[in-house]
PDB file of C-alpha atoms in Angstrom:
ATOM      1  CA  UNK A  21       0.000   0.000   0.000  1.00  0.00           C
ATOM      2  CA  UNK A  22       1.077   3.253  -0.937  1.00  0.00           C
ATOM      3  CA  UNK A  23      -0.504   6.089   1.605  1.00  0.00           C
ATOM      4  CA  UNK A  24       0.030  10.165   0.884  1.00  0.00           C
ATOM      5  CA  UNK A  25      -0.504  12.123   3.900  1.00  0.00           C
ATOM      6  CA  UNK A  26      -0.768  15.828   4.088  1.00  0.00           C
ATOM      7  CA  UNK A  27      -0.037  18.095   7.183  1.00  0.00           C
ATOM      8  CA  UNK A  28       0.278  21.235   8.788  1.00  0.00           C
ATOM      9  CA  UNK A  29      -0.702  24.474   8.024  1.00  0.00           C
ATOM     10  CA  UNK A  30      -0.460  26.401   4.422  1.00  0.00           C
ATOM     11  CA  UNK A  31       1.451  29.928   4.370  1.00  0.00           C
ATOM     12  CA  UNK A  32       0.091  32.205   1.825  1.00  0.00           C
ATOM     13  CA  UNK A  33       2.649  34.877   0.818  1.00  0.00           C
ATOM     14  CA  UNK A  34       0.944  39.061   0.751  1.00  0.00           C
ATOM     15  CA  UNK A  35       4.973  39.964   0.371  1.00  0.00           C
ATOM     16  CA  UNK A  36       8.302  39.055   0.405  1.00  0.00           C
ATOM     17  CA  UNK A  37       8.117  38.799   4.528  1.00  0.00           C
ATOM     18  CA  UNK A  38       4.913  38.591   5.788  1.00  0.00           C
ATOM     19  CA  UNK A  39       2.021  36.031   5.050  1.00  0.00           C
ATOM     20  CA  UNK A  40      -1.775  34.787   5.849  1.00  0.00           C
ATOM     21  CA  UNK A  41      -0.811  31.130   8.046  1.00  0.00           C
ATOM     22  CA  UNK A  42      -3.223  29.258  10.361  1.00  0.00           C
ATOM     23  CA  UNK A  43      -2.429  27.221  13.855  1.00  0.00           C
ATOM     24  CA  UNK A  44      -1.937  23.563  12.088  1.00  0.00           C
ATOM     25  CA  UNK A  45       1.299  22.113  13.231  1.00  0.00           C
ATOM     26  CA  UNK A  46       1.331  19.013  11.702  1.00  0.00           C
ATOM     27  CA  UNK A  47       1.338  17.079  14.688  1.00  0.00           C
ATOM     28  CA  UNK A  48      -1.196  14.830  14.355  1.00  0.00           C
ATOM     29  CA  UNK A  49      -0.311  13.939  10.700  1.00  0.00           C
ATOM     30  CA  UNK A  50       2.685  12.794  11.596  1.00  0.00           C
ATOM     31  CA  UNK A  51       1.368  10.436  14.364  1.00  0.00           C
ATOM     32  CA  UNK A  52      -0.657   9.547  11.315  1.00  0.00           C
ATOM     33  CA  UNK A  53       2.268   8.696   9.370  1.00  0.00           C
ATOM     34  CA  UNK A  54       4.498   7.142  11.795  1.00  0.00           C
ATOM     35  CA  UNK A  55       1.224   4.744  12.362  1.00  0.00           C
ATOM     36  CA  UNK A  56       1.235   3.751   9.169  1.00  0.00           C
ATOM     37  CA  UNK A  57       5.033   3.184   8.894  1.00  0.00           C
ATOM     38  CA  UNK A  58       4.503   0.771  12.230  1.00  0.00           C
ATOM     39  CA  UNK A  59       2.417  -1.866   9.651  1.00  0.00           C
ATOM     40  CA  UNK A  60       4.430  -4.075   6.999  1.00  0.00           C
ATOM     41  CA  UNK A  61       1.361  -3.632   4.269  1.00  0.00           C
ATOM     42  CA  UNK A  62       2.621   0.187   4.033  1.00  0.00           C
ATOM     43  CA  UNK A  63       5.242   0.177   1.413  1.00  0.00           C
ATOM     44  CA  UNK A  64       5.801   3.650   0.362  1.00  0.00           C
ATOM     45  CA  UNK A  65       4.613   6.915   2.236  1.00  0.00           C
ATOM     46  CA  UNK A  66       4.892  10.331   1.592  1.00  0.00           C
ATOM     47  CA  UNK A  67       4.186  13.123   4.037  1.00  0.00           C
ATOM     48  CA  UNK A  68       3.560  16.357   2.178  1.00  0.00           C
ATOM     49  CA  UNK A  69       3.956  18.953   4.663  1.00  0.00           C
ATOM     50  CA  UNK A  70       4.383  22.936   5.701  1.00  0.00           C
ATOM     51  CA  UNK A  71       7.908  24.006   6.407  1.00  0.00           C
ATOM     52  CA  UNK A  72       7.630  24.515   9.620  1.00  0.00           C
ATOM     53  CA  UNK A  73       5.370  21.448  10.147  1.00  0.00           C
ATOM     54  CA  UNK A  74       5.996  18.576  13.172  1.00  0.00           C
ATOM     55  CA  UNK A  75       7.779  15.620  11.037  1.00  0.00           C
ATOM     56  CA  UNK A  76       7.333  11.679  11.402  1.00  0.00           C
ATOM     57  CA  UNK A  77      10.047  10.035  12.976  1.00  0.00           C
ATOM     58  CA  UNK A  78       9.930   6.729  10.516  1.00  0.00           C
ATOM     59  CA  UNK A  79      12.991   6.650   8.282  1.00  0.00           C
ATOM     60  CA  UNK A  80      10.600   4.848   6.220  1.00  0.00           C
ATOM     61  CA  UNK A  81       8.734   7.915   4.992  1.00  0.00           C
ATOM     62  CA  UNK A  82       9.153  10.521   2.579  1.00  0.00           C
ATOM     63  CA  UNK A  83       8.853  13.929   3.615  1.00  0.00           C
ATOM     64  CA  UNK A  84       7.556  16.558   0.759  1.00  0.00           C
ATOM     65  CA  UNK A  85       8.043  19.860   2.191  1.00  0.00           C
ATOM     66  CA  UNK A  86       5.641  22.716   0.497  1.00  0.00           C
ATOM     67  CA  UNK A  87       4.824  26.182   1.435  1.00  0.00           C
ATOM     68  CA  UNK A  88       1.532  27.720  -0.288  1.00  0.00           C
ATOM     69  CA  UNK A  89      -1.856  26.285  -1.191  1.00  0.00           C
ATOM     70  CA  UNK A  90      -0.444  26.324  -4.850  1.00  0.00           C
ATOM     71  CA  UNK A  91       2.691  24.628  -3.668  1.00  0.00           C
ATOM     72  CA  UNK A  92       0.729  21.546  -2.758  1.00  0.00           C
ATOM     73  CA  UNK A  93      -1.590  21.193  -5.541  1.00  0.00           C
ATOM     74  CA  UNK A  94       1.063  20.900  -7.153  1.00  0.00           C
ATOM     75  CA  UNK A  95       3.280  18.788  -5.218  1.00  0.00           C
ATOM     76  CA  UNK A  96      -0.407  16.385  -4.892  1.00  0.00           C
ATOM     77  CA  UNK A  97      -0.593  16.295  -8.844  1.00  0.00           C
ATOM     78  CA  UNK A  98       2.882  15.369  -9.585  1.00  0.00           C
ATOM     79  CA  UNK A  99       2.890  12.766  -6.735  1.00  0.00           C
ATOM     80  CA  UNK A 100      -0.272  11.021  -8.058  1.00  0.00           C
ATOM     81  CA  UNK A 101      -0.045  11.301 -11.774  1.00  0.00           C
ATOM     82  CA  UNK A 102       3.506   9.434 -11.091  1.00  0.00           C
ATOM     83  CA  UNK A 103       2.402   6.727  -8.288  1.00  0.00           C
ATOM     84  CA  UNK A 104      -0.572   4.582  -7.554  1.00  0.00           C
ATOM     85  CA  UNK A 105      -1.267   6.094  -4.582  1.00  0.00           C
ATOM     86  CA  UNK A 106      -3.403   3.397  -2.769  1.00  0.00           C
ATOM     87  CA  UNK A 107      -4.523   6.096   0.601  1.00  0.00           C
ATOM     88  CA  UNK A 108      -5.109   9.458   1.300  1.00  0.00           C
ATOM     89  CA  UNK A 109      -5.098  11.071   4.413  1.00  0.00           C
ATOM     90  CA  UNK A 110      -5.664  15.172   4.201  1.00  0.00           C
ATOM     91  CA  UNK A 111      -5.103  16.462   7.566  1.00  0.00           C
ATOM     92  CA  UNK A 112      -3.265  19.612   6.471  1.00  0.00           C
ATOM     93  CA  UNK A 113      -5.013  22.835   7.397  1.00  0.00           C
ATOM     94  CA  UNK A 114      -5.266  24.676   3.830  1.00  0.00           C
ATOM     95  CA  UNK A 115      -6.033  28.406   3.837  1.00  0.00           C
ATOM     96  CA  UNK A 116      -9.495  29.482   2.592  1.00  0.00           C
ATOM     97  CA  UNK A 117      -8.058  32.618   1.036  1.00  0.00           C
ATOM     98  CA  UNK A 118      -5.045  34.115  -0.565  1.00  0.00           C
ATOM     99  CA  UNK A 119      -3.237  37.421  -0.698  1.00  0.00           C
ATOM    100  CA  UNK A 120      -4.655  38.827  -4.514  1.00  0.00           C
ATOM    101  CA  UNK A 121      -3.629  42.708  -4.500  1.00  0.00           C
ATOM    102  CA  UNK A 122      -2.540  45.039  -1.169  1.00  0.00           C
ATOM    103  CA  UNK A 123      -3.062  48.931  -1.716  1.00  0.00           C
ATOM    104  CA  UNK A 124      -3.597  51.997   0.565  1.00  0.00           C
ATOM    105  CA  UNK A 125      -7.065  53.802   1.547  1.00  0.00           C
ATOM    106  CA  UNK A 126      -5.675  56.965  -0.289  1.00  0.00           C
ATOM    107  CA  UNK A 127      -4.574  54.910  -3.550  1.00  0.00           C
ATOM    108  CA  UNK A 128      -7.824  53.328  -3.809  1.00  0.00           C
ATOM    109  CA  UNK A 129      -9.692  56.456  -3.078  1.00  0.00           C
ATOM    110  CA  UNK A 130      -7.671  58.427  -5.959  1.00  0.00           C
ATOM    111  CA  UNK A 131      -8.166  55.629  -7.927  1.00  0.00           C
ATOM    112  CA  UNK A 132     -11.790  55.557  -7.472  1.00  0.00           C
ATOM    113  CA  UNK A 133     -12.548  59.383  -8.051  1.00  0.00           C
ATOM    114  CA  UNK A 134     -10.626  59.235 -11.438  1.00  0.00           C
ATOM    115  CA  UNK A 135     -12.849  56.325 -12.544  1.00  0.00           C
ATOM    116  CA  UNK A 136     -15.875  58.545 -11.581  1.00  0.00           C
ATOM    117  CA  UNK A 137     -14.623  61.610 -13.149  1.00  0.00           C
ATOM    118  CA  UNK A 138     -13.716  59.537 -16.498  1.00  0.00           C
ATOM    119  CA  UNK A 139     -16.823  57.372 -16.548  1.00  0.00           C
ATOM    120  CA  UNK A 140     -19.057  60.174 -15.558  1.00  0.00           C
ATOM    121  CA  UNK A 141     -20.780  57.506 -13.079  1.00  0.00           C
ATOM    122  CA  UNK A 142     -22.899  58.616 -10.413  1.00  0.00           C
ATOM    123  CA  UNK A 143     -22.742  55.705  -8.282  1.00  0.00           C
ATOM    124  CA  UNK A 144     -19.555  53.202  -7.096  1.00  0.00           C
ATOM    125  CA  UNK A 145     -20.242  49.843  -7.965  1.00  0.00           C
ATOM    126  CA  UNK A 146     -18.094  46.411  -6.742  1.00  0.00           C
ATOM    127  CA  UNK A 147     -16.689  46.329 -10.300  1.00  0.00           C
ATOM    128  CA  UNK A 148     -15.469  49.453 -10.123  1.00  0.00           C
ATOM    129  CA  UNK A 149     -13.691  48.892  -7.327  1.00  0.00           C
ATOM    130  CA  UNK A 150     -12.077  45.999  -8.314  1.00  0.00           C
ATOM    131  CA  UNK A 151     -11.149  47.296 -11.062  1.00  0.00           C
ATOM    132  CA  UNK A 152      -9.577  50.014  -9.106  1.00  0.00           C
ATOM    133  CA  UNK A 153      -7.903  47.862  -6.790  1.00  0.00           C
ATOM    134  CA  UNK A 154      -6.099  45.855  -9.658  1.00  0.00           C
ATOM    135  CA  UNK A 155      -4.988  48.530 -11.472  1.00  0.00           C
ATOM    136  CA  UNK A 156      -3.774  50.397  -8.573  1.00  0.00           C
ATOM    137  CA  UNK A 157      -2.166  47.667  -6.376  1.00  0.00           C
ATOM    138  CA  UNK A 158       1.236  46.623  -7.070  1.00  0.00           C
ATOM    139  CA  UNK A 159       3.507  44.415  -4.751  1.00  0.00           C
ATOM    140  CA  UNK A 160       6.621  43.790  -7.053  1.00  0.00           C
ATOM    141  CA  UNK A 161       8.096  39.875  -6.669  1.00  0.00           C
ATOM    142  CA  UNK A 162      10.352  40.077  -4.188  1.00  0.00           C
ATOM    143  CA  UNK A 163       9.542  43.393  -2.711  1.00  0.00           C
ATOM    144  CA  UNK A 164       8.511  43.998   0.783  1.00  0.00           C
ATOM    145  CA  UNK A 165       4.891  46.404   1.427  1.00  0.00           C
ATOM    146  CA  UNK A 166       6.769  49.384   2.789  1.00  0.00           C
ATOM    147  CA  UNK A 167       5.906  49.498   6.335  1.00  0.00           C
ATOM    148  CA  UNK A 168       5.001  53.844   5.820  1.00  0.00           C
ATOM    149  CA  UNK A 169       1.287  53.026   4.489  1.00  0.00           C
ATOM    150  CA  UNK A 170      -1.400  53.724   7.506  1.00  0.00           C
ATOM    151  CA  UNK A 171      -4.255  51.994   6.515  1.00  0.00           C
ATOM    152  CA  UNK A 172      -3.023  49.467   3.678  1.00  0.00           C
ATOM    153  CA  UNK A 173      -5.913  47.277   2.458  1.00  0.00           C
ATOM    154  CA  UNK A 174      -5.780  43.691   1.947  1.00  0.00           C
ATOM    155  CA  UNK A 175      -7.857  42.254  -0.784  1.00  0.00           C
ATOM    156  CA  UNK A 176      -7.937  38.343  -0.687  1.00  0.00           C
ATOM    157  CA  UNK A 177      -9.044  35.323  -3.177  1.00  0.00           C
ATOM    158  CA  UNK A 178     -10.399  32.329  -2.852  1.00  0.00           C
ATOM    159  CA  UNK A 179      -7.904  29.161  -3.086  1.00  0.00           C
ATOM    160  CA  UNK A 180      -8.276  26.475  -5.168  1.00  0.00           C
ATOM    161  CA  UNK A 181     -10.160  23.385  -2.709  1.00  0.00           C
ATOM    162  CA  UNK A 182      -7.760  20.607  -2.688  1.00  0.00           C
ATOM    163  CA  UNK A 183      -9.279  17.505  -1.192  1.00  0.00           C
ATOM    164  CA  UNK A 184     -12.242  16.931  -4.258  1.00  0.00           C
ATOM    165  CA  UNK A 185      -9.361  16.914  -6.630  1.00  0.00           C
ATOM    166  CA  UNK A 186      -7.820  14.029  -4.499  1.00  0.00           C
ATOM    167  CA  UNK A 187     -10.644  11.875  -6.159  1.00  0.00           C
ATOM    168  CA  UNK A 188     -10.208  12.960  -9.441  1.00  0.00           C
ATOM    169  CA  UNK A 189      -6.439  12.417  -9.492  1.00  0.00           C
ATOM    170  CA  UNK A 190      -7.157   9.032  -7.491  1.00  0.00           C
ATOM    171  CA  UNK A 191      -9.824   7.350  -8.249  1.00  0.00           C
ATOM    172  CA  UNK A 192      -9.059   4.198  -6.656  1.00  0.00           C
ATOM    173  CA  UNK A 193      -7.737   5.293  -2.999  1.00  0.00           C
ATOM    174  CA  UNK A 194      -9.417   5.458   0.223  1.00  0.00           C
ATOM    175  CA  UNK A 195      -9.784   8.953   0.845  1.00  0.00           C
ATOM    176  CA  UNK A 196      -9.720  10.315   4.632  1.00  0.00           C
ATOM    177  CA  UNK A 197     -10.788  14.001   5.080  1.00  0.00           C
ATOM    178  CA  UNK A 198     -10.808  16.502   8.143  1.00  0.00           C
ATOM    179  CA  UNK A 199     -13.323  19.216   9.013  1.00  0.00           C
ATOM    180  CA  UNK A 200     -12.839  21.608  11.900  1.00  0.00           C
ATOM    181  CA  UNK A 201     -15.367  23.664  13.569  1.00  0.00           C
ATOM    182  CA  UNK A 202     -15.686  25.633  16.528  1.00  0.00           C
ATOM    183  CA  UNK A 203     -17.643  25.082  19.565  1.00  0.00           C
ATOM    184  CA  UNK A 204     -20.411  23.836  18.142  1.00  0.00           C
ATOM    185  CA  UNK A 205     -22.983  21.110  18.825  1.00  0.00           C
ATOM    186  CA  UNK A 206     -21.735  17.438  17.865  1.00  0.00           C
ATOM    187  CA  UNK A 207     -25.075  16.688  15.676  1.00  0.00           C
ATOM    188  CA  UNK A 208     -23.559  19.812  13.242  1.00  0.00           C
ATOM    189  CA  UNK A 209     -20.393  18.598  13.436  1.00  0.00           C
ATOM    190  CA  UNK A 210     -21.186  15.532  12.384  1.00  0.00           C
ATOM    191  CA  UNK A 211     -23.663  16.464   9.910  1.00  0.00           C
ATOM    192  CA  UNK A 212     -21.030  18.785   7.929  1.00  0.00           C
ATOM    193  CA  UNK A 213     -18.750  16.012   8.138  1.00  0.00           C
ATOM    194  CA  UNK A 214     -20.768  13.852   6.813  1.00  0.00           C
ATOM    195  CA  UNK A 215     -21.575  16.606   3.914  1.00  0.00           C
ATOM    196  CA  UNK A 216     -18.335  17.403   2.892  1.00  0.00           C
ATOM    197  CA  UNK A 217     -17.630  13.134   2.936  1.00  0.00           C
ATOM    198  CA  UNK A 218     -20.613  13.218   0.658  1.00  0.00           C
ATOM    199  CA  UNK A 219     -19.664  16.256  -1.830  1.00  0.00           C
ATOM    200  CA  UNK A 220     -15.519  15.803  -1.919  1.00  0.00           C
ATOM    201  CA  UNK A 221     -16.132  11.713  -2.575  1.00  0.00           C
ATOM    202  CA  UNK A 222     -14.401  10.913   0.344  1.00  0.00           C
ATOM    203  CA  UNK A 223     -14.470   7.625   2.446  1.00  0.00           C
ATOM    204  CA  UNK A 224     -14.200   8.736   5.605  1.00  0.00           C
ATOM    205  CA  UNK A 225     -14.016  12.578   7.189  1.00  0.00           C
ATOM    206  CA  UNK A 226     -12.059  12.593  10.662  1.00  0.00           C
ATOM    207  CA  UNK A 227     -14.552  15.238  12.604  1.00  0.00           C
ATOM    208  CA  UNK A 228     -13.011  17.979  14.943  1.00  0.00           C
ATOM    209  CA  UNK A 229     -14.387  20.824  17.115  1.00  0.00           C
ATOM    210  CA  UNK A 230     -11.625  23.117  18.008  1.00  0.00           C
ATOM    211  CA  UNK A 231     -12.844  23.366  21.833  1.00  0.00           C
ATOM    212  CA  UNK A 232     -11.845  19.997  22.568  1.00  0.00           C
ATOM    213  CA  UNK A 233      -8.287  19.957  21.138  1.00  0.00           C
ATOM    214  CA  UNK A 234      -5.578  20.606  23.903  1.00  0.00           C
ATOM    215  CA  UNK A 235      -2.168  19.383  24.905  1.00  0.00           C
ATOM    216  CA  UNK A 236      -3.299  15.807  26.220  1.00  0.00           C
ATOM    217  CA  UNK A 237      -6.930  15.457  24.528  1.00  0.00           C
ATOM    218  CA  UNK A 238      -8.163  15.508  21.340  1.00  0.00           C
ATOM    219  CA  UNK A 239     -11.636  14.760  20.473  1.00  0.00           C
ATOM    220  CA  UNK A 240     -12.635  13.519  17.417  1.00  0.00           C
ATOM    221  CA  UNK A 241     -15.335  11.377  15.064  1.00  0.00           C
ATOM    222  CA  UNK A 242     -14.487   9.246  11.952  1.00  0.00           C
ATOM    223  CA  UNK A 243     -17.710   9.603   9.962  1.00  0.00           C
ATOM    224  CA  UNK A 244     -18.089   7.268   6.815  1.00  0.00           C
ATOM    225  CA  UNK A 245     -20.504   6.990   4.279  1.00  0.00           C
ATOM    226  CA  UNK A 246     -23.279   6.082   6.324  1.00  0.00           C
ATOM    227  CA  UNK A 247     -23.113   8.822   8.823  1.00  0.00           C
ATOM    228  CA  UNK A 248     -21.807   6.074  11.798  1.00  0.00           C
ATOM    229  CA  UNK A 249     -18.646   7.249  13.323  1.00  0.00           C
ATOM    230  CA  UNK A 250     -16.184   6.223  15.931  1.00  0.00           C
ATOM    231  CA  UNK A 251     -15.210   8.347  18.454  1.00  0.00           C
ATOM    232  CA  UNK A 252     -11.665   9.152  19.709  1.00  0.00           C
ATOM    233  CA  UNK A 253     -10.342  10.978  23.402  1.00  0.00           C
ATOM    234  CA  UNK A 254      -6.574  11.361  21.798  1.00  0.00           C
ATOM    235  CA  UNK A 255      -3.797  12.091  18.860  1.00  0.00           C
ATOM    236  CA  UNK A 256      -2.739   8.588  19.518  1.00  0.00           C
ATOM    237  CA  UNK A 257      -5.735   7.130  19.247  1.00  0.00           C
ATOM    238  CA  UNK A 258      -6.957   9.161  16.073  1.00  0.00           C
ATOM    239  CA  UNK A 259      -3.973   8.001  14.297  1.00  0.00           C
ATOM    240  CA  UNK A 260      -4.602   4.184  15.082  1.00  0.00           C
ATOM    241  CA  UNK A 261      -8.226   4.176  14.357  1.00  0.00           C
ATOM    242  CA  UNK A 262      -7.525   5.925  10.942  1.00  0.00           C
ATOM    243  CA  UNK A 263      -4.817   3.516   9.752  1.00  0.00           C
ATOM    244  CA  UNK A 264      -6.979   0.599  10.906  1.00  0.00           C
ATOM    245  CA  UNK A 265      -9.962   2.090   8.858  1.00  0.00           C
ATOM    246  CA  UNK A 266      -8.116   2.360   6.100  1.00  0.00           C
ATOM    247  CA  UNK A 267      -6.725  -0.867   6.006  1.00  0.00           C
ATOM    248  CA  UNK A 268      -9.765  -2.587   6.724  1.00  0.00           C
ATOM    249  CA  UNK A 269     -11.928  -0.739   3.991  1.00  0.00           C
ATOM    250  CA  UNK A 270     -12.732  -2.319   1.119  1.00  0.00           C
ATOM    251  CA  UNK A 271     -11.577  -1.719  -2.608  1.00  0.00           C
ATOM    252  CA  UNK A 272     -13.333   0.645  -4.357  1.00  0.00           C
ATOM    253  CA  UNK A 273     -16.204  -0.509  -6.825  1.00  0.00           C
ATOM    254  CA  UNK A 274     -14.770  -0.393 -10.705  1.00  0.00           C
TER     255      UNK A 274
END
């Protein structure tokens, strides 16, 4: 079996220093991977991770490390188009959004009032201001946003969602996915697990509420395709009962 396991948390780059990142460490991915590396069915496994993520201690697997949301779609592809990759496990925490232009309240504001003045609008309209915002925003490759702007504006994207592609680009594999939420009641929880199982074409989705993860617990549900779950107290134990799922779940109808 061939398992690809992705962890920690994306860094999306607004300039050459600074960045949108998130809280994942990694850790529990590379429990995950270390588990697997523990069985003699798991022949080759790669560990796709943020730089600064927590790394398995198996000599046995492959680390991958990656940086931005586009780093590991691409890292993903490459990896699957060239292996049979027989398990998936996507515990990384991707970002939502990405850094698309970064201007200043006066630039836009110039930048708006010349688009009035030259349209002869009345009214502002979003398009307008996007346009306004791409034609005025500039960060060049390299450069750092000078640190003189007062009220610099932010304008973000969307990023591309990674785990539905993980069925495309594997068909065949058992596909584990991870939702987090925040203190909200387990029957949600489960019920948006179960959704996102349902529209990424996952197997299982490993169920978290952010309120019960701390240094020694870590609550969790494995939801599959029937909406039953198991339920887990620890890191330790999340990582067994997801290597033993996966090994126990059946092939994949052709």
């Amino acid at each position: 079996m061939n398992v690809l396991i992705t962890a920690g948390g994306t860094s999306e780059p607004i300039d050459s220093v600074r960045s949108i990142t998130n809280t994942g460490t990694g850790r529990l991915g590379s429990l995950i991977a270390d588990a697997f590396a523990d069985r003699d069915n798991a022949n080759h496994i790669y560990f796709v991770c943020a730089q600064n993520a927590v790394r398995p201690t198996s000599s046995r697997i492959q680390t991958i490390p990656i940086q931005c949301t586009q780093d590991l779609q691409n890292a993903v592809e490459d990896l699957l188009k060239r292996e049979k990759i027989d398990a998936v496990i996507h515990s990384m925490a991707v970002s939502d959004y990405r850094a698309k232009a970064v201007l200043s309240t006066t630039s836009l504001a110039e930048a708006l009032q010349r688009k009035l003045h030259t349209a002869k609008e009345t009214t502002i309209s979003e398009e307008m201001i996007l346009q306004s915002i791409m034609q005025t925003a500039k960060i060049e490759s390299g450069k750092k946003l000078s640190s003189q702007v007062e009220h610099p504006l932010l304008l973000l994207e969307q990023t591309p969602k990674i785990l539905p592609q993980f069925r495309q680009l594997a068909p065949d594999a058992v596909i584990v996915g991870f939702k987090l939420l925040s203190n909200v009641p387990r029957t949600e929880l489960l019920q948006t697990a179960h959704r996102l199982l349902v529209n990424s074409g996952c197997d299982f989705v490993l169920a978290n509420d952010s309120v019960q993860i701390g240094k020694s617990q870590h609550v969790a549900f494995l939801v599959d395709h029937t909406g039953l779950f198991e339920t887990y107290s620890t890191k330790q134990e999340i990582a067994a009962g997801i290597v033993n799922a996966v090994l126990r779940k059946e092939p994949r109808a052709k």
